[in-house]
PDB file of C-alpha atoms in Angstrom:
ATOM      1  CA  UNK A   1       0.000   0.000   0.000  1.00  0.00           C
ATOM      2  CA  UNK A   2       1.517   3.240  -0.973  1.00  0.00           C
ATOM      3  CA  UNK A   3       2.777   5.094   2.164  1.00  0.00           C
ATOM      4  CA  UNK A   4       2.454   1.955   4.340  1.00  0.00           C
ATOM      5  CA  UNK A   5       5.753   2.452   6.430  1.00  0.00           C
ATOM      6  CA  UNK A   6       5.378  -1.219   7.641  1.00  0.00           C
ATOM      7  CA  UNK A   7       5.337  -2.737   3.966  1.00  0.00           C
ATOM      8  CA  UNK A   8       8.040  -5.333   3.827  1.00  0.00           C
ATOM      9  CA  UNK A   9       7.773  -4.393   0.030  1.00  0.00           C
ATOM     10  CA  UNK A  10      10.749  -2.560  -0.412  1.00  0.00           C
ATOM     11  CA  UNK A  11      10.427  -2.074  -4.273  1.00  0.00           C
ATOM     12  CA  UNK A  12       7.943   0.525  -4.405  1.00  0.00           C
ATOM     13  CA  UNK A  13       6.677   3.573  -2.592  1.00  0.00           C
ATOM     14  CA  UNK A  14       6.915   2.100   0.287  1.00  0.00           C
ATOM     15  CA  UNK A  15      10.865   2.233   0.745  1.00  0.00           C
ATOM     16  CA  UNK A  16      10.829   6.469  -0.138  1.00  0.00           C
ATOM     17  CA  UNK A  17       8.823   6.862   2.983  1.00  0.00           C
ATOM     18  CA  UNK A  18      10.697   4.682   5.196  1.00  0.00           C
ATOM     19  CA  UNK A  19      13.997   6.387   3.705  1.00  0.00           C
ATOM     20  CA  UNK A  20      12.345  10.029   4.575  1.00  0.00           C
ATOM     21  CA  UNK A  21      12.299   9.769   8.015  1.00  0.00           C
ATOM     22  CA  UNK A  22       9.997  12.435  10.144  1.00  0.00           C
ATOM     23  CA  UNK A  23       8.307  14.481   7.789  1.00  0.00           C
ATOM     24  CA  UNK A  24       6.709  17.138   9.864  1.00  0.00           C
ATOM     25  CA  UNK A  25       9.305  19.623   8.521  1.00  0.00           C
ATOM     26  CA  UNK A  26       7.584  18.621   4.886  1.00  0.00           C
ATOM     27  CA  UNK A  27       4.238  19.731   6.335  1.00  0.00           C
ATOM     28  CA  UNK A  28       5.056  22.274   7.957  1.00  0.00           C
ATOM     29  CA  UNK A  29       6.812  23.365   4.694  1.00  0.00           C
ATOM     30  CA  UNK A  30       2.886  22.680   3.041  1.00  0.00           C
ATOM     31  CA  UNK A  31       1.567  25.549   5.195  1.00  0.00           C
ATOM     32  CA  UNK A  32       4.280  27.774   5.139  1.00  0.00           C
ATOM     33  CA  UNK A  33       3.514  27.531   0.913  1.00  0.00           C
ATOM     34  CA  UNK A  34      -0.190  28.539   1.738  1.00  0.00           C
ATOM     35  CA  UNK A  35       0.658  31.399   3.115  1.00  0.00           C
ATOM     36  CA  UNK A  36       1.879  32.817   0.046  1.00  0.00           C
ATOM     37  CA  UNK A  37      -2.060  32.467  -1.237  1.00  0.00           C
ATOM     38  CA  UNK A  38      -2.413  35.357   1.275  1.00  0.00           C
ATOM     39  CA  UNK A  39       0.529  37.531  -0.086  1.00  0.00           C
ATOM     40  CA  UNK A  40      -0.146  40.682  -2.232  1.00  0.00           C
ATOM     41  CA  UNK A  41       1.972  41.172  -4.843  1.00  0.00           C
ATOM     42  CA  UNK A  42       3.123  44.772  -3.242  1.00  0.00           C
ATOM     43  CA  UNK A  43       3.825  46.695  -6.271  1.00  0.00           C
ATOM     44  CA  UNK A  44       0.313  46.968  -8.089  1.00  0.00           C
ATOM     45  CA  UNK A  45      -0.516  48.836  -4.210  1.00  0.00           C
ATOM     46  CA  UNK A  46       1.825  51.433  -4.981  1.00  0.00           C
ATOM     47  CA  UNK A  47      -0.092  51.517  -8.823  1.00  0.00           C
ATOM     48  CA  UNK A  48      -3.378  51.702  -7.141  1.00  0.00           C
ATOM     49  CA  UNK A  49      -4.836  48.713  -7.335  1.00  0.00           C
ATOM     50  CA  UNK A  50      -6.473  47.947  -3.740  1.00  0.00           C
ATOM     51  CA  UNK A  51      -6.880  44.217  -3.953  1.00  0.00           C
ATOM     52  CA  UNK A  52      -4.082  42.969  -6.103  1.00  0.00           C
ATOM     53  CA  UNK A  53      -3.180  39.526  -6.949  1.00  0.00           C
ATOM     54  CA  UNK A  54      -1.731  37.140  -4.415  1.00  0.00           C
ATOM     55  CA  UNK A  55       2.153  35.626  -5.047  1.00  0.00           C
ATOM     56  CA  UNK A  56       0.532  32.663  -5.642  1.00  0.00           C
ATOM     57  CA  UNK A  57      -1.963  33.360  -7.829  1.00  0.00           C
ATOM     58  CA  UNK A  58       1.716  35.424  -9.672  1.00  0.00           C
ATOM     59  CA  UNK A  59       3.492  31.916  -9.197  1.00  0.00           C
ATOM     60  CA  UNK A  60       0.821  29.685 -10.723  1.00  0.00           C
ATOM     61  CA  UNK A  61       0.561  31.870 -13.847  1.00  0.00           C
ATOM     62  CA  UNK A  62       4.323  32.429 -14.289  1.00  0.00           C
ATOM     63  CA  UNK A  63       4.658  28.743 -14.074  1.00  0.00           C
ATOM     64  CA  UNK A  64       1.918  27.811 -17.449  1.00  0.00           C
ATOM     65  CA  UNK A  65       3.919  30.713 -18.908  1.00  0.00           C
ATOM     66  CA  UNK A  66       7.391  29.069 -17.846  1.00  0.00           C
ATOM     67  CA  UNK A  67       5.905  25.458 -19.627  1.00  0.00           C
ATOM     68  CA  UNK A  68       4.880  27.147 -22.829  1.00  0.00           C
ATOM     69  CA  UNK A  69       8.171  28.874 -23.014  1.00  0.00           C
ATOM     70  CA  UNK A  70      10.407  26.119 -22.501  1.00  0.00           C
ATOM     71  CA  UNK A  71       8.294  24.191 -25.104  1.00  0.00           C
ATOM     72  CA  UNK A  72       9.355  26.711 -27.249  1.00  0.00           C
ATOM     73  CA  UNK A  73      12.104  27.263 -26.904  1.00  0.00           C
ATOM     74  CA  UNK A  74      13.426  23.465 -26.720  1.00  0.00           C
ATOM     75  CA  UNK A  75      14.483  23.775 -23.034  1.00  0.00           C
ATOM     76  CA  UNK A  76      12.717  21.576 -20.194  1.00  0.00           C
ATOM     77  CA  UNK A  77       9.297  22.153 -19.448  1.00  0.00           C
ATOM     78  CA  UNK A  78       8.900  20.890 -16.502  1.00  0.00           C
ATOM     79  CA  UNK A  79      11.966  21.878 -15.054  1.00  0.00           C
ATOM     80  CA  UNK A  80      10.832  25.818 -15.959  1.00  0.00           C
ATOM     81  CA  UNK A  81       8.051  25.003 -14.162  1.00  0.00           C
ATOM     82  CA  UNK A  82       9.593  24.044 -11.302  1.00  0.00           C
ATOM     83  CA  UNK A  83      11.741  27.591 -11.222  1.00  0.00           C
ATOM     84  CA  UNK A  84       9.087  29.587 -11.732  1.00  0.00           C
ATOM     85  CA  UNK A  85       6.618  27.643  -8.316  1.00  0.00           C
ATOM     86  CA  UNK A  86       9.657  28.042  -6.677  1.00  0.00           C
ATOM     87  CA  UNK A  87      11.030  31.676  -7.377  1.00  0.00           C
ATOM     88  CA  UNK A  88       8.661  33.495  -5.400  1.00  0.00           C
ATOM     89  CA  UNK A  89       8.098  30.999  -2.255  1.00  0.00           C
ATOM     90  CA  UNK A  90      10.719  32.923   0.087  1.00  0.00           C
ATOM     91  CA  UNK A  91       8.467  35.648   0.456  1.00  0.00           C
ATOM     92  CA  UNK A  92       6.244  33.673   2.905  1.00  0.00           C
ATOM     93  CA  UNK A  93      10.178  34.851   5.265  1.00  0.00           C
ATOM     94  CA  UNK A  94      11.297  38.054   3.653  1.00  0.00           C
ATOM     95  CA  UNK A  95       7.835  39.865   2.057  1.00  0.00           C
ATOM     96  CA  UNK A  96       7.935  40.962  -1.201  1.00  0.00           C
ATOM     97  CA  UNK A  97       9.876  44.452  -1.523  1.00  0.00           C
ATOM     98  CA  UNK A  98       8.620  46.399  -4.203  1.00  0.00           C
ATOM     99  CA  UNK A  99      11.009  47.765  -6.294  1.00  0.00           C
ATOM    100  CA  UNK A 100      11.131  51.508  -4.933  1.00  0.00           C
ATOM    101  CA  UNK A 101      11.946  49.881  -1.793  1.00  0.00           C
ATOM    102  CA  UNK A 102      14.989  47.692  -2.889  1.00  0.00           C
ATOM    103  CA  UNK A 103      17.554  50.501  -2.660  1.00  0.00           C
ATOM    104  CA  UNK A 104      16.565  50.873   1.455  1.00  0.00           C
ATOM    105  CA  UNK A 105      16.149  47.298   1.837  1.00  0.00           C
ATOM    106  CA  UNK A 106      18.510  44.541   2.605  1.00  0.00           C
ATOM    107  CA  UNK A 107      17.581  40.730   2.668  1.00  0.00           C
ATOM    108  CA  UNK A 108      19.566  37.626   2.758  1.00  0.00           C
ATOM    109  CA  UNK A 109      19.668  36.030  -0.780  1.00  0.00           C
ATOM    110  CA  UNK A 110      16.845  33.307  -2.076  1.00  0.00           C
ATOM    111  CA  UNK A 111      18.990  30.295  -2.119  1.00  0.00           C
ATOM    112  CA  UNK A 112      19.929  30.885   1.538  1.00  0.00           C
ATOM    113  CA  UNK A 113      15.916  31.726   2.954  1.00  0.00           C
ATOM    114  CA  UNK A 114      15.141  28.471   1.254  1.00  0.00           C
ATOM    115  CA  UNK A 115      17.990  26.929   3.137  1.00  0.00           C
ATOM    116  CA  UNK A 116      16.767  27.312   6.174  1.00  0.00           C
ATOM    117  CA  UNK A 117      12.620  26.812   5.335  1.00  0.00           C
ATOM    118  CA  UNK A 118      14.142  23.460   4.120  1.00  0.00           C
ATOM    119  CA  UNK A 119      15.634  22.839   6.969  1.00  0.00           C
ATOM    120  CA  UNK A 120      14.958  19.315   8.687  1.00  0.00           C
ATOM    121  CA  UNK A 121      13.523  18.052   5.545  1.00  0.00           C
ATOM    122  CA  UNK A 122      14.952  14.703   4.279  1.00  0.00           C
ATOM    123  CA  UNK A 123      18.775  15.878   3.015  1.00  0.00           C
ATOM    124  CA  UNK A 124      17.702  14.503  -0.870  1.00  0.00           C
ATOM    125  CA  UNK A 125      14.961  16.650  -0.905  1.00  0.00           C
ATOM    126  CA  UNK A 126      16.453  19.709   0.295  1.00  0.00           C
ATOM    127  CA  UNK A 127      19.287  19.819  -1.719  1.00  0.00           C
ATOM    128  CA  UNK A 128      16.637  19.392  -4.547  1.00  0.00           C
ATOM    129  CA  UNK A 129      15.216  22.625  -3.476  1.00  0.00           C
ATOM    130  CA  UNK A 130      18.090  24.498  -2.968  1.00  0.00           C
ATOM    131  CA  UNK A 131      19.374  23.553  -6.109  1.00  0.00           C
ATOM    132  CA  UNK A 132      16.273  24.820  -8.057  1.00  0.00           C
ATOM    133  CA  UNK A 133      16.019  27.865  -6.009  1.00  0.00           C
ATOM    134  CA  UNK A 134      20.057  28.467  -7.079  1.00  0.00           C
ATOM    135  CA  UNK A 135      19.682  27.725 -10.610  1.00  0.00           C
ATOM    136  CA  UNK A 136      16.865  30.379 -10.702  1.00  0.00           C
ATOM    137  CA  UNK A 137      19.145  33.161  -9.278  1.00  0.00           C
ATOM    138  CA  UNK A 138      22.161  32.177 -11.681  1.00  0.00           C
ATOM    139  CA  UNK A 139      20.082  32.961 -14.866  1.00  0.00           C
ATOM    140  CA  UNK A 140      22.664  30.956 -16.901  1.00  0.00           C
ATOM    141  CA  UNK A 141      20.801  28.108 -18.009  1.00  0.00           C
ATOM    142  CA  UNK A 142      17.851  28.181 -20.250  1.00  0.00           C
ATOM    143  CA  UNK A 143      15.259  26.722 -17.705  1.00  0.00           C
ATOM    144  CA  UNK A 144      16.491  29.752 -15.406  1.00  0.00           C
ATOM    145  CA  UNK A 145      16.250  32.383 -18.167  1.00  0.00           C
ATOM    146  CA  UNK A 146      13.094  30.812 -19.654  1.00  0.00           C
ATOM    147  CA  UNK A 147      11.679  31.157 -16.114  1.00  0.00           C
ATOM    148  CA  UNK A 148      12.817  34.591 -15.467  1.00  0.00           C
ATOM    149  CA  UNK A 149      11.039  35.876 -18.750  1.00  0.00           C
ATOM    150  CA  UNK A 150       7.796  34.180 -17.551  1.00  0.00           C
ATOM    151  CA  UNK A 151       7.987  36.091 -14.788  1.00  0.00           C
ATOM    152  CA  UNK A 152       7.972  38.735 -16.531  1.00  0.00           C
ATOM    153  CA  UNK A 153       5.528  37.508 -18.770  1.00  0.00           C
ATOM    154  CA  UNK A 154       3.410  37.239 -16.374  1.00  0.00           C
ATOM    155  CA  UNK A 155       3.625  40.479 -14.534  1.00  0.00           C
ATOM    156  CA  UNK A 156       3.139  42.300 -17.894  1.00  0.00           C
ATOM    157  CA  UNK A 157      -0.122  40.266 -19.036  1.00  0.00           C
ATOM    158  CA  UNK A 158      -1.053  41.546 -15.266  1.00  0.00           C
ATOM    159  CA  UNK A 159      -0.691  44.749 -15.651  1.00  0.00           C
ATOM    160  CA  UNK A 160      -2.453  44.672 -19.160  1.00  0.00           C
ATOM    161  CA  UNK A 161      -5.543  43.446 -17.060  1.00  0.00           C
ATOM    162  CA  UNK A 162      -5.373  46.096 -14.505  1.00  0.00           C
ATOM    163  CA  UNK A 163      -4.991  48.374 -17.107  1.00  0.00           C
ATOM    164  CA  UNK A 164      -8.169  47.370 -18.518  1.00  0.00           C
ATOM    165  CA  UNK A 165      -9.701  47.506 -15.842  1.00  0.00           C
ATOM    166  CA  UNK A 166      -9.229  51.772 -15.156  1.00  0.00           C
ATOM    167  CA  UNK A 167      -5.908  51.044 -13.694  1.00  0.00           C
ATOM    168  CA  UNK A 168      -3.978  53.820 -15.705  1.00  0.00           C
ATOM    169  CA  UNK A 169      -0.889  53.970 -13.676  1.00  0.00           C
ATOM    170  CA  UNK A 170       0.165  50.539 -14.753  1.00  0.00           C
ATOM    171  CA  UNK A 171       2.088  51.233 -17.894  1.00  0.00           C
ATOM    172  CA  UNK A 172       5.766  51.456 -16.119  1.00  0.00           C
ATOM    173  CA  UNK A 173       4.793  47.830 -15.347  1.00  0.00           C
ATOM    174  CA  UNK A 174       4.357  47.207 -19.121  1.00  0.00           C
ATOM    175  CA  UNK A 175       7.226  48.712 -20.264  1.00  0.00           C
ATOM    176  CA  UNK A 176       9.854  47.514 -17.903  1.00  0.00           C
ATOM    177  CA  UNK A 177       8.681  43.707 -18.095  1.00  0.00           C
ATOM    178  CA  UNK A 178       8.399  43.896 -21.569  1.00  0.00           C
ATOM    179  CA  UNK A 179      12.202  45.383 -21.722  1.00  0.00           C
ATOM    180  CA  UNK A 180      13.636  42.426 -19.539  1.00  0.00           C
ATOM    181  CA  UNK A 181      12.786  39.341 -21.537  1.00  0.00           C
ATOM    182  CA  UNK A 182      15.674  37.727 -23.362  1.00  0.00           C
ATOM    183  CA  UNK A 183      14.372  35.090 -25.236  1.00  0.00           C
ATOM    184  CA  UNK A 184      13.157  35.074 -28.798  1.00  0.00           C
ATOM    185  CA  UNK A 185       9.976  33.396 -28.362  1.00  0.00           C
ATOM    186  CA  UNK A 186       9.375  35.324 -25.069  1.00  0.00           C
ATOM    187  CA  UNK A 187      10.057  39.026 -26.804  1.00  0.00           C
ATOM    188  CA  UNK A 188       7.473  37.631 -29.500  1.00  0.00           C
ATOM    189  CA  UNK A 189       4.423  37.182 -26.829  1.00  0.00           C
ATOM    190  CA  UNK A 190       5.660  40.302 -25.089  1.00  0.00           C
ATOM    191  CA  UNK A 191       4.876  42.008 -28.304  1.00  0.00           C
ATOM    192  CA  UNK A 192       1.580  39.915 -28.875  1.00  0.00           C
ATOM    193  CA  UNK A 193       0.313  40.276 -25.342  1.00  0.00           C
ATOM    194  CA  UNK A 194       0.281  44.283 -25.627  1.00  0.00           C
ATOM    195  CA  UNK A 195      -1.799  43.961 -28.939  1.00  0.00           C
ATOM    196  CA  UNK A 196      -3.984  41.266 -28.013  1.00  0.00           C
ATOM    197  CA  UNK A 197      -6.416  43.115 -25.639  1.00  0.00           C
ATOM    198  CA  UNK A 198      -7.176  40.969 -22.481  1.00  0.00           C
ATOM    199  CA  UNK A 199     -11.094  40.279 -23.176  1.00  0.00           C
ATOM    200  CA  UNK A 200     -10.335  38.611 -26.698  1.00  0.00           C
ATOM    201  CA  UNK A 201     -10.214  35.053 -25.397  1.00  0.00           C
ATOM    202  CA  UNK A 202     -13.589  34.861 -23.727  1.00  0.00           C
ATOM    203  CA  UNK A 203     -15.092  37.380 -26.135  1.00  0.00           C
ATOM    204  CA  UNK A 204     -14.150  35.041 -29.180  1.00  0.00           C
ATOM    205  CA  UNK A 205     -15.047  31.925 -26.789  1.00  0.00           C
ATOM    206  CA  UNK A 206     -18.320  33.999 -26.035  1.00  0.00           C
ATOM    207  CA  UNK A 207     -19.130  34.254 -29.971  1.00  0.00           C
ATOM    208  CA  UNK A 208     -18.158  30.828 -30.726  1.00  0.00           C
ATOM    209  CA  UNK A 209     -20.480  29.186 -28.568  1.00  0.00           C
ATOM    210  CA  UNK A 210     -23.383  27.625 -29.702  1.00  0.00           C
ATOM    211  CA  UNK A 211     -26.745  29.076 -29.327  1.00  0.00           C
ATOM    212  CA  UNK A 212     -29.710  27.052 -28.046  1.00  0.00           C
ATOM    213  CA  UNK A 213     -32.273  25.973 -31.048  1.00  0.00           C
ATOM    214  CA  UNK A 214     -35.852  27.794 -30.224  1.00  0.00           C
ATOM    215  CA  UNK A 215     -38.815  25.445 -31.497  1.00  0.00           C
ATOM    216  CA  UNK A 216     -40.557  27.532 -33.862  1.00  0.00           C
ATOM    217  CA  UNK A 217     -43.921  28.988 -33.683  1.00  0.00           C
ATOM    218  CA  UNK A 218     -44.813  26.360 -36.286  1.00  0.00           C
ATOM    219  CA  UNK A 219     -43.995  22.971 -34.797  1.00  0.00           C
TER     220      UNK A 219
END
């Protein structure tokens, strides 16, 4: 039975529980992650938006975007994906410092916050997050780079919403995410995304769909 510590089947499931040890760092872990569902993404406050997104509501989109992107581009989807959960989760420690407040504001790097919210967790597993979390600050391999441009991605196809919305003090947030993409199939959407308005996909959807047949006065 899958997670029966007791199995004497030592072939399957089984054995990766028995080899974890005490897990309650794990879940603990689990809740710290929820947190992040109660988060606001700081920076659309300062751009007027009262009730702005959560980080993990950022995360979840930045990771689809990471996916497509790494399709793309011939890099590893899932391994974007993985970056781009990941890249945001050490604000549950440190906040999330808008960027008119990074010049005042000092915090210990990503790879080490992880570090220690990892800490107690079985030694493969935290490595495996550390390792992600690192490879996400080095922006040297394509699954990093990929994953920073879907960040970006995704804060500019945000801001496109707000905009839409009445927000009109968003466009800084346009223009600068836009600006840091790097790859070729990520500058392409950039471009795309700020002429594709964002109503088009339900409004086409909306037009699409077919409309009940009304029996005629005749039958």
């Amino acid at each position: 039975m899958i997670g029966d510590v007791n199995s004497t089947d030592q072939k399957g499931p089984s054995r990766m529980t028995n080899e974890a040890g005490d897990l309650t760092p794990v879940a603990n872990y689990l809740y710290e992650m929820g947190y992040l569902k109660r988060v606001p993404r700081t920076g659309w406050l300062i751009a007027g938006v009262q009730n702005p997104e959560s980080i993990a509501e950022h995360s979840f989109r930045a990771a689809i975007i990471g996916m497509v992107l790494a399709h793309l581009e011939g890099a590893d989807p899932a391994k974007t994906a993985m970056l781009c959960l990941l890249h945001d989760t050490q604000e549950t420690r440190i906040g999330d410092v808008p960027s008119v407040g990074k010049a005042y504001v000092t915090t210990v790097d990503n790879p080490s916050v992880t570090a220690d919210q990892v800490a107690g967790f079985p030694a493969a597993l935290a490595s495996a997050l550390v390792s992600l979390v690192t490879e996400y600050e080095g922006r040297e391999s394509p699954e990093s780079i990929l994953a920073r441009d879907a960040d970006k991605l995704e804060c500019l196809l945000q801001a496109r919403e707000y905009l839409a919305t009445g927000h009109e003090d968003v466009p800084p947030w346009i223009e600068t995410s836009a600006a840091a993409v790097r790859s070729v199939s990520g500058k392409r959407l950039a471009e795309l995304c700020q002429q594709v308005a964002p109503k088009d996909w339900w409004a086409a959807a909306a037009a699409a769909y077919p409309r009940p047949q009304r029996p005629s006065r005749d039958s």
